Short mmCIF file of C-alpha atoms in Angstrom, two decimals:
data_model
loop_
_atom_site.label_atom_id
_atom_site.label_comp_id
_atom_site.label_asym_id
_atom_site.label_seq_id
_atom_site.Cartn_x
_atom_site.Cartn_y
_atom_site.Cartn_z
CA MET A 1 12.32 20.20 10.79
CA ARG A 2 9.51 19.41 9.07
CA ILE A 3 9.07 16.07 8.86
CA VAL A 4 6.98 13.23 7.65
CA TYR A 5 7.29 9.86 9.17
CA PHE A 6 6.06 6.61 7.48
CA GLY A 7 6.40 3.33 9.46
CA THR A 8 3.71 0.73 11.12
CA PRO A 9 4.93 -1.67 13.60
CA ASP A 10 6.41 -1.85 17.06
CA PHE A 11 10.08 -1.67 15.86
CA ALA A 12 9.04 1.94 14.25
CA VAL A 13 7.32 3.35 17.59
CA ALA A 14 10.68 4.45 18.91
CA PRO A 15 12.46 6.80 16.46
CA LEU A 16 9.47 8.16 15.71
CA VAL A 17 9.10 9.11 19.74
CA ALA A 18 12.68 10.23 19.35
CA LEU A 19 12.30 12.21 16.33
CA HIS A 20 9.57 14.08 18.48
CA GLU A 21 11.39 14.33 21.83
CA ALA A 22 14.08 15.75 19.60
CA GLY A 23 11.79 19.14 18.79
CA HIS A 24 11.23 17.97 15.23
CA GLU A 25 7.94 19.00 13.99
CA ILE A 26 6.55 15.82 12.80
CA VAL A 27 3.42 17.01 10.37
CA LEU A 28 2.33 14.01 9.08
CA VAL A 29 2.40 10.18 10.37
CA VAL A 30 1.98 7.64 7.26
CA THR A 31 1.14 4.05 8.42
CA GLN A 32 -0.95 0.90 6.54
CA PRO A 33 -4.22 0.85 7.40
CA ASP A 34 -6.31 -1.15 10.40
CA LYS A 35 -6.68 -4.65 10.27
CA PRO A 36 -8.78 -6.68 11.90
CA ARG A 37 -6.91 -9.41 14.41
CA GLY A 38 -7.94 -11.80 17.25
CA ARG A 39 -10.53 -14.32 17.69
CA GLY A 40 -13.07 -11.37 17.03
CA HIS A 41 -11.29 -9.95 14.32
CA ALA A 42 -11.88 -6.26 15.90
CA LEU A 43 -10.17 -3.68 13.81
CA GLN A 44 -6.90 -2.62 15.71
CA PHE A 45 -4.64 0.32 14.81
CA PRO A 46 -0.85 -0.53 13.61
CA PRO A 47 1.21 0.57 16.86
CA VAL A 48 2.78 3.38 14.85
CA LYS A 49 -0.54 5.22 14.54
CA GLU A 50 -1.50 4.64 18.26
CA ALA A 51 2.05 6.34 19.23
CA ALA A 52 0.99 9.44 16.65
CA LEU A 53 -2.40 10.07 18.22
CA ARG A 54 -0.68 9.88 22.01
CA LEU A 55 1.54 12.80 20.73
CA GLY A 56 -0.81 14.42 19.12
CA ILE A 57 0.33 13.96 15.24
CA PRO A 58 -2.46 13.53 12.11
CA VAL A 59 -2.22 9.98 10.71
CA ALA A 60 -2.83 8.86 6.73
CA GLN A 61 -3.66 5.41 6.37
CA PRO A 62 -3.30 4.96 2.34
CA GLU A 63 -4.20 1.53 1.05
CA ARG A 64 -1.31 2.40 -1.79
CA ALA A 65 1.18 5.15 -1.55
CA ARG A 66 1.39 5.51 -5.41
CA ASN A 67 -2.48 6.75 -4.93
CA ALA A 68 -2.85 10.33 -6.67
CA ASP A 69 -4.84 11.70 -3.34
CA PHE A 70 -2.19 10.60 -1.12
CA ILE A 71 0.39 12.00 -3.28
CA GLY A 72 -1.12 15.04 -3.09
CA LEU A 73 -1.36 15.29 0.60
CA LEU A 74 2.20 14.43 0.91
CA ARG A 75 2.69 17.38 -1.04
CA LYS A 76 0.80 19.81 1.19
CA GLN A 77 2.74 19.09 3.55
CA LYS A 78 6.00 20.76 2.04
CA ALA A 79 8.12 18.66 4.24
CA GLU A 80 12.20 18.83 3.85
CA LEU A 81 12.40 15.10 5.00
CA PHE A 82 10.51 11.69 5.46
CA VAL A 83 11.70 9.08 7.44
CA VAL A 84 10.96 5.67 6.53
CA THR A 85 11.11 2.67 9.21
CA ALA A 86 9.32 -0.52 8.09
CA PHE A 87 6.54 1.18 6.43
CA GLY A 88 5.52 -2.09 4.88
CA GLN A 89 5.26 -0.45 0.95
CA ILE A 90 7.54 0.52 -1.49
CA LEU A 91 7.70 4.45 -2.19
CA PRO A 92 7.59 5.50 -6.02
CA LYS A 93 10.23 7.82 -6.97
CA GLU A 94 7.48 10.65 -7.38
CA ILE A 95 7.27 10.49 -3.36
CA LEU A 96 11.03 10.33 -3.03
CA GLU A 97 11.44 13.24 -4.99
CA LEU A 98 9.14 15.42 -2.90
CA PRO A 99 10.89 16.33 0.66
CA ARG A 100 14.10 19.21 0.03
CA TYR A 101 16.74 16.51 1.86
CA GLY A 102 14.95 13.52 0.57
CA CYS A 103 14.11 10.45 2.12
CA VAL A 104 15.92 8.49 4.85
CA ASN A 105 15.24 4.45 5.87
CA ILE A 106 15.91 3.25 9.27
CA HIS A 107 16.16 -0.54 8.71
CA ALA A 108 17.00 -3.52 10.86
CA SER A 109 20.01 -4.77 9.43
CA LEU A 110 23.43 -4.16 8.81
CA LEU A 111 22.73 -3.18 4.96
CA PRO A 112 23.97 -4.57 2.72
CA ALA A 113 22.86 -8.00 4.17
CA TYR A 114 19.30 -8.85 4.59
CA ARG A 115 17.50 -6.17 2.36
CA GLY A 116 13.85 -6.55 2.64
CA ALA A 117 11.26 -7.78 4.90
CA ALA A 118 12.41 -9.69 8.11
CA PRO A 119 15.81 -8.67 8.62
CA ILE A 120 16.16 -9.32 12.20
CA GLN A 121 14.32 -12.77 11.83
CA TRP A 122 16.46 -14.07 9.11
CA ALA A 123 19.85 -12.55 10.87
CA VAL A 124 18.85 -15.06 13.74
CA ILE A 125 17.99 -18.08 11.56
CA ASP A 126 21.28 -18.08 9.66
CA GLY A 127 22.59 -17.83 13.05
CA GLN A 128 24.69 -14.54 12.92
CA LYS A 129 26.88 -12.91 15.83
CA GLU A 130 25.53 -9.43 15.16
CA SER A 131 22.84 -7.51 13.63
CA GLY A 132 22.00 -3.98 13.77
CA ILE A 133 20.39 -0.35 12.53
CA THR A 134 21.14 1.10 9.24
CA THR A 135 20.21 4.46 8.07
CA MET A 136 20.21 4.88 4.47
CA GLN A 137 19.24 7.12 1.85
CA MET A 138 16.38 5.89 0.10
CA ASP A 139 16.38 5.62 -3.99
CA GLU A 140 13.91 3.34 -6.19
CA GLY A 141 15.87 0.10 -5.10
CA LEU A 142 14.75 -2.29 -2.40
CA ASP A 143 17.19 -1.31 0.40
CA THR A 144 19.78 0.17 -2.04
CA GLY A 145 20.64 3.89 -1.60
CA ASP A 146 23.56 5.20 0.29
CA ILE A 147 24.34 4.15 3.37
CA LEU A 148 24.58 6.84 6.17
CA ARG A 149 25.19 4.73 9.07
CA ARG A 150 25.45 1.32 10.94
CA TYR A 151 24.68 0.25 14.27
CA PRO A 152 26.03 -3.02 15.15
CA LEU A 153 24.20 -4.93 17.77
CA PRO A 154 25.10 -8.18 18.91
CA LEU A 155 22.95 -11.28 18.64
CA GLY A 156 23.58 -13.85 21.61
CA PRO A 157 23.11 -17.57 21.24
CA GLU A 158 19.91 -17.36 23.39
CA GLU A 159 18.36 -15.29 20.29
CA THR A 160 15.16 -16.78 19.05
#
């Protein structure tokens, strides 16, 4: 299956690698732009970009997903599915409607709880006994699409 993968932090690396190892054709990886970090403010790649380059997959880093040139680039990929894991930008309807099978989000909580940013941190802060991963079909809302599957994971008292 032809896939465009969207992701940025460490959390998004494992799904990218798993899709690649499963034999899917990942035609493009989309991640946030490189940012200066550390004392010297050296430009550093997002973890997903580093993984994509190791795997030999082309990378796009749009400042804004709504950019017309970027949307044109996505159209050219002729992807059947977009997979999104902690990308960091909300995708507009125009992008969500591009792939034949739509867009699937891999979210770091047991939806519908903890929508949006920092779901793992908030589950720990709130003293939850479990968290997990939810895969969902994306729609225009923030983590509001149909849930495909939930994968619960226990949170121990030592979690911080």
